[in-house]
Structure formats: structure tokens, C-alpha cells
CSV table of C-alpha atoms in Angstrom, one decimal:
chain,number,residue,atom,x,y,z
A,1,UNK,CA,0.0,0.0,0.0
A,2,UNK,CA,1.4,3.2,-0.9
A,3,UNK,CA,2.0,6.0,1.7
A,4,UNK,CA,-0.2,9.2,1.6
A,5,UNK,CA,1.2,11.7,0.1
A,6,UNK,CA,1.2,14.6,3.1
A,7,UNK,CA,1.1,18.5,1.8
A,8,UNK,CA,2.1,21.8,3.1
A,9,UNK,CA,-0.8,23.7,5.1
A,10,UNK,CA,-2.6,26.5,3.5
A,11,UNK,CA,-2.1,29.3,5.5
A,12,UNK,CA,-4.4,32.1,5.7
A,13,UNK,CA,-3.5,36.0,7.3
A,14,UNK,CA,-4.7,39.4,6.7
A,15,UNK,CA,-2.5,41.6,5.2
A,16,UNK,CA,-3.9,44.6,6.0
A,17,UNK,CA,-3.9,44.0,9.3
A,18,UNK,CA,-0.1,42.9,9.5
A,19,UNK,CA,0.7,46.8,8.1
A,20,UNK,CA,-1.6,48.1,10.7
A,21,UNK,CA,0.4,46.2,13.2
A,22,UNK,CA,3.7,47.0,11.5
A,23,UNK,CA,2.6,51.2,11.7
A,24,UNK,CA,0.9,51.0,15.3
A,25,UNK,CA,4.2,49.2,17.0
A,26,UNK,CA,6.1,51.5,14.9
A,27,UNK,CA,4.1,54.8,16.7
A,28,UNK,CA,3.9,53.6,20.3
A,29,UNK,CA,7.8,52.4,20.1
A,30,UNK,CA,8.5,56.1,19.3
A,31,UNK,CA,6.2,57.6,21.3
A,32,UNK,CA,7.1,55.2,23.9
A,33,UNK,CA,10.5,55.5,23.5
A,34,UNK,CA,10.8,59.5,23.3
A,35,UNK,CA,8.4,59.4,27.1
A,36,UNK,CA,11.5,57.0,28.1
A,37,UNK,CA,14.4,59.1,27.2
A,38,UNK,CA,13.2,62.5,27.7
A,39,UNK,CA,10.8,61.6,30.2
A,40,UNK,CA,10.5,63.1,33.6
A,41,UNK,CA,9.5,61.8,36.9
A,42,UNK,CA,7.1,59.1,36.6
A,43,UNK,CA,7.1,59.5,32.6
A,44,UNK,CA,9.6,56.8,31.8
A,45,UNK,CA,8.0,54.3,34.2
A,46,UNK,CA,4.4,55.1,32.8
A,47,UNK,CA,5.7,54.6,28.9
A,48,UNK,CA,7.3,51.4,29.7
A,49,UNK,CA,4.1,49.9,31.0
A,50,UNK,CA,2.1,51.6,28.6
A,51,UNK,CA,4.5,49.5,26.0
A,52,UNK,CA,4.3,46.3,28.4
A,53,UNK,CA,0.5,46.4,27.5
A,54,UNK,CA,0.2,47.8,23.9
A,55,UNK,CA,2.6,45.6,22.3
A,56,UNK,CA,0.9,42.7,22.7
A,57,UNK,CA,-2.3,44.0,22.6
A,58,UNK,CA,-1.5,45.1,19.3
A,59,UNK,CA,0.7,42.3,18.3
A,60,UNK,CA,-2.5,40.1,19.3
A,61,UNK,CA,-5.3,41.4,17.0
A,62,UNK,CA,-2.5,42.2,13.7
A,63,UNK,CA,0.1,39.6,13.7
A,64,UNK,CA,-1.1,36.6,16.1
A,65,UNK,CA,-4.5,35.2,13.9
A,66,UNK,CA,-4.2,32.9,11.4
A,67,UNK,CA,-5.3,30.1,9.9
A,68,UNK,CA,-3.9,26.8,9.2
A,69,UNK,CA,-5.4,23.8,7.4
A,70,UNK,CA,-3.6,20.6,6.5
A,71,UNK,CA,-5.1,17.5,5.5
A,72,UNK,CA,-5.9,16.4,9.0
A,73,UNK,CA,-6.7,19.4,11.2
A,74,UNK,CA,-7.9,22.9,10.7
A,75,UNK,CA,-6.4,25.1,13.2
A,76,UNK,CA,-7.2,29.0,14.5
A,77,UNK,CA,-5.3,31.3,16.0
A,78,UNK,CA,-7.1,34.0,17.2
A,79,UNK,CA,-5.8,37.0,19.7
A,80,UNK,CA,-5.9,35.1,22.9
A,81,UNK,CA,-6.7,31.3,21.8
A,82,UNK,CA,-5.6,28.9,19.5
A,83,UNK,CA,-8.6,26.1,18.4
A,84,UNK,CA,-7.7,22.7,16.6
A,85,UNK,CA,-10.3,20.8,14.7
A,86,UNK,CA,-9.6,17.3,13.2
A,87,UNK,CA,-11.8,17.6,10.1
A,88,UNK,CA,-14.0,15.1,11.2
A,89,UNK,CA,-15.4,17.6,13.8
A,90,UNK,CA,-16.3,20.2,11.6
A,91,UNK,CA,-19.2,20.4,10.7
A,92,UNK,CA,-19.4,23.5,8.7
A,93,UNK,CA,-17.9,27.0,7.4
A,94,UNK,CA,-19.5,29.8,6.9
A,95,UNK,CA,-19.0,33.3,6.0
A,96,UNK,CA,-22.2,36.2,7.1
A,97,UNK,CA,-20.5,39.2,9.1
A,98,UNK,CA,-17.6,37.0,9.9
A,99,UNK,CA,-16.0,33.9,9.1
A,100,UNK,CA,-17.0,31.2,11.8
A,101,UNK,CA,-16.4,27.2,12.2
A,102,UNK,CA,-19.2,25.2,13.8
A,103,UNK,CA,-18.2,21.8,15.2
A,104,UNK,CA,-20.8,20.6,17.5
A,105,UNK,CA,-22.6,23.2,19.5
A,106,UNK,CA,-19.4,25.4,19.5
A,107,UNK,CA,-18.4,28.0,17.1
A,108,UNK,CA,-15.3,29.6,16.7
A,109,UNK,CA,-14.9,32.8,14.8
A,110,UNK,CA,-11.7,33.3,12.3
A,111,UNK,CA,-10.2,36.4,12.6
A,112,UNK,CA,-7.4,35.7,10.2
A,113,UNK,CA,-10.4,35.7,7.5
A,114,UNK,CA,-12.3,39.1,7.4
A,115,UNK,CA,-15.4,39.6,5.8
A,116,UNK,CA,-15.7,42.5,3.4
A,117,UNK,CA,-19.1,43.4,3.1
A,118,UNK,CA,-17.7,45.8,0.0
A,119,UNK,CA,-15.9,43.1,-1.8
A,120,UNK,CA,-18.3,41.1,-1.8
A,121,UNK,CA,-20.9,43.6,-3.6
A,122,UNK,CA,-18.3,44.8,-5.6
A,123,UNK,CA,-18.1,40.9,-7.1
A,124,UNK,CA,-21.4,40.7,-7.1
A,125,UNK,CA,-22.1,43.9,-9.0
A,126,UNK,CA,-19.1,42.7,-11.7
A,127,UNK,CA,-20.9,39.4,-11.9
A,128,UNK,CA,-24.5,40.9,-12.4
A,129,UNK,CA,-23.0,43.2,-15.2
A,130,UNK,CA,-20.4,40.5,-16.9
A,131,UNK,CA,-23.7,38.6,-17.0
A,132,UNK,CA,-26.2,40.8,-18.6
A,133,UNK,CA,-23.4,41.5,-21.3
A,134,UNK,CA,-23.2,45.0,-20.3
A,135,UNK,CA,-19.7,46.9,-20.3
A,136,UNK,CA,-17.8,47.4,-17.4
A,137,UNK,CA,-17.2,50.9,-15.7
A,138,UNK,CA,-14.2,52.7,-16.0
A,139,UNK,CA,-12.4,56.5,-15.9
A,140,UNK,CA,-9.9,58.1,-15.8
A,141,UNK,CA,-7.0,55.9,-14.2
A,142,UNK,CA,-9.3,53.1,-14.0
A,143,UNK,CA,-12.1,55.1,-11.4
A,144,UNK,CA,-15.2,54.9,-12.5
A,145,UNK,CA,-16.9,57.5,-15.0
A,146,UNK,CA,-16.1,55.8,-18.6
A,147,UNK,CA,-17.5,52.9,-20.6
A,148,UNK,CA,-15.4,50.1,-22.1
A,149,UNK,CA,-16.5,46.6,-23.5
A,150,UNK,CA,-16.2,43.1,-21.6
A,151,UNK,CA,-12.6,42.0,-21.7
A,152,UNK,CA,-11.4,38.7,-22.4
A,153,UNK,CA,-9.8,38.0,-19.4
A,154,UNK,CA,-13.0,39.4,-17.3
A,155,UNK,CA,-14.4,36.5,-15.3
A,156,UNK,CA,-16.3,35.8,-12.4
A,157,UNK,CA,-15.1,37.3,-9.1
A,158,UNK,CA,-15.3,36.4,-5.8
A,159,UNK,CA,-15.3,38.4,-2.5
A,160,UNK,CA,-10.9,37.2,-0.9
A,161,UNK,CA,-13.0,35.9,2.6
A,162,UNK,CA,-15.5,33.8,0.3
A,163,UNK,CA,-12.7,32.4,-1.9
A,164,UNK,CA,-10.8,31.3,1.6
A,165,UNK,CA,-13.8,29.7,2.9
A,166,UNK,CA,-14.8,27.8,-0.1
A,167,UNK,CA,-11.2,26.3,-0.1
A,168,UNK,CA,-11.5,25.4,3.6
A,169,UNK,CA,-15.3,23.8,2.9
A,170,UNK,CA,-13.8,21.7,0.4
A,171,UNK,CA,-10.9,20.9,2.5
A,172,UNK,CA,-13.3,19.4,5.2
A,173,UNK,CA,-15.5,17.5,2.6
A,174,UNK,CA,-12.5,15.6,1.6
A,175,UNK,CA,-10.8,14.4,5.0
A,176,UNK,CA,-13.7,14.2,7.5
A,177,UNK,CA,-14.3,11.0,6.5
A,178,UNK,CA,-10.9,10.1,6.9
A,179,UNK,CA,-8.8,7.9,9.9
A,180,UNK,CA,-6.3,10.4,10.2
A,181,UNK,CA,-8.6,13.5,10.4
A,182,UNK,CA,-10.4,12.3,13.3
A,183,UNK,CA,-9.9,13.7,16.9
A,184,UNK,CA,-11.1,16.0,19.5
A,185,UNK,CA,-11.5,19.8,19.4
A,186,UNK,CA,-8.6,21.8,21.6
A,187,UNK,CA,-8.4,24.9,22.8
A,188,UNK,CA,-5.6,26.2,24.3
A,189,UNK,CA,-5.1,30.4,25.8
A,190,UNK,CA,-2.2,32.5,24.2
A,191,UNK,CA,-0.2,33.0,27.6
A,192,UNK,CA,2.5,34.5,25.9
A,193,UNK,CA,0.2,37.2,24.9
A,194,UNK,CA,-1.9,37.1,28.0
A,195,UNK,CA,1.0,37.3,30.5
A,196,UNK,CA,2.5,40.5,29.5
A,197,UNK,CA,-0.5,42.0,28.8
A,198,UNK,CA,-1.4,41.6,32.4
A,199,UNK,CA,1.5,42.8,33.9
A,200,UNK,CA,1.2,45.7,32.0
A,201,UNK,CA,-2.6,46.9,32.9
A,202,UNK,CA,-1.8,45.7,36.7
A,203,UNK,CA,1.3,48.7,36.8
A,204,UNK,CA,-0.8,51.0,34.3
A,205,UNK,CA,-3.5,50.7,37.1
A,206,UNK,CA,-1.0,50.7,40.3
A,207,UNK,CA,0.7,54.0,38.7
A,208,UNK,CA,-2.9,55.6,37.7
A,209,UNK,CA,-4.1,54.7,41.8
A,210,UNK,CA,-1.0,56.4,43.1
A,211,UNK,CA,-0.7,59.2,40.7
């Protein structure tokens, strides 16, 4: 019997909100940093809790969630907890305001997969018009105001979040039924994130009571 082939997982992240991250650390590290150096009196001890609790707030809703699906698990990271799901669990995906997993009575939300209401009726609009045979809207620079013909390469489009969670659905439909993809849900806190977040809002509040 031949061995199963095993393949990389499909990881899915938000762009966007890595650059937010990147720009947000990047402020509080110089605002922080300046109240540090310059500071006087209580000023440098206030920044560096300040930065003992905004770094990983901030790390925890940019860079932390993510999602990763192999052929035998699905697994979440969101801000402050990490789910597993064999496949077999799952029993579905689905995309309204957010993305979510359902596996039993429990449902999990995906941060690493956004839902944007405005992609989604952008696609829908392109589809409605590719469609009725009607030519797409363009202007100057490609901004609206002009008329031009379908183009060749014009196809259907679909909303980023709906093409992620179509991938993951089909994903489940193929190894739930599988030996290997069956299993208990886990969930397990993100104490690195937790721990210094703590410690800093404990000495934000202790400095705030005895200002």
C-alpha cells in the first residue's frame, strides 16, 4: 500500500492588518521610546508599562491570527486562543458578518479571514454586469466614469473571505471522513500574549491609583 502523500498547510493571514500592526508598534515604540528618554518623573516608568501592555495588545489582533489547514486538522489562532479541529469535527464553514467554524454546539470565529461586506458587492455587481453583457465601468485611471467593452480575461469574481472559505469547505469535505482526520476539538489560551498584557494593565492601574 502506498504511503499518503502529506502536503504543506494553507495558511491564511490578513495583510492589511499585518501593516496596521507594523505602523501601530512602529508609533507607540517612538512615542514610547521618546516618554523613556526624555521623560521626567514618573514619565519613563508610565511609557514602559504603557508599551508592556500595547505591544501585545496590538501584536495580538495584527500579527497573532491565522489560519492553518492541513489534510488532518484545521487550526485558528485568534488574539488570545488557539482552536484545533480534526476535520472530522467540523461540521461547517461559513461566511455572514464573519468567518466562523461550527463543530458541534461550539463556534469559533476566524479572525485571520475578514469579511468584506464591499468586496463582496463589488463581485457581485461585476458578476451581475459580466452577466447581462453590459460593459464594465471605467475612468480616468481606472475610477469609474467611462465605458469600455467586456474583456477577455474578465471573469467571475469572488469576495478574498468567500474564496478562503470555499477552499477550507472543500478541505473538510474531503478528509472528515478520513482515519487520520479524526480527533477532539482543543483549545488552548495565548499565555505568551496574556501574561505580559497583564503585567502591563496591573502597573498601568498601580501607577494611575497612586498618581
Amino acid at each position: 500500500m502506498s504511503e499518503r502523500v502529506k502536503y504543506a498547510d494553507r495558511t491564511y493571514r490578513s495583510g492589511s492588518a499585518i501593516v496596521g500592526g507594523l505602523l501601530l508598534l512602529g508609533l507607540a515604540a517612538w512615542l514610547g521610546g521618546d516618554a523613556i528618554v526624555r521623560g521626567d518623573g514618573r514619565a519613563p516608568v508610565t511609557a514602559v508599562a504603557a508599551l508592556l501592555f500595547v505591544g501585545p495588545l496590538v501584536t495580538a489582533f495584527t500579527f497573532r491570527p491565522a489560519v492553518f489547514a492541513s489534510d488532518e486538522r484545521l487550526r485558528v489562532r485568534n488574539p488570545f486562543r488557539t482552536i484545533t479541529l480534526p476535520w472530522a469535527t467540523v461540521d461547517t464553514i461559513r461566511a455572514g458578518y464573519s468567518t466562523e467554524v461550527l463543530a458541534g454546539d461550539a463556534k469559533y470565529q476566524m479572525w485571520a479571514i475578514p469579511v468584506s461586506l464591499r468586496a463582496r458587492s463589488k463581485a457581485t455587481r461585476h458578476n451581475e454586469r459580466a452577466a447581462s453583457g453590459k460593459p464594465s465601468r471605467v475612468g480616468l485611471f481606472g475610477f469609474g466614469g467611462g465605458s469600455i467593452g467586456p474583456q477577455p480575461d474578465e471573469g467571475p469574481r469572488t469576495a478574498p473571505g468567500d474564496v478562503a472559505v470555499a477552499e477550507l469547505r472543500e478541505l473538510a469535505e474531503r478528509h472528515r471522513d478520513e482515519d487520520y482526520a479524526k480527533g477532539t476539538v482543543t483549545a488552548r489560551w495565548s499565555y505568551e500574549i496574556l501574561a505580559p498584557l497583564a503585567v502591563g494593565a496591573v502597573a498601568l492601574a498601580i501607577l494611575w491609583l497612586t498618581s
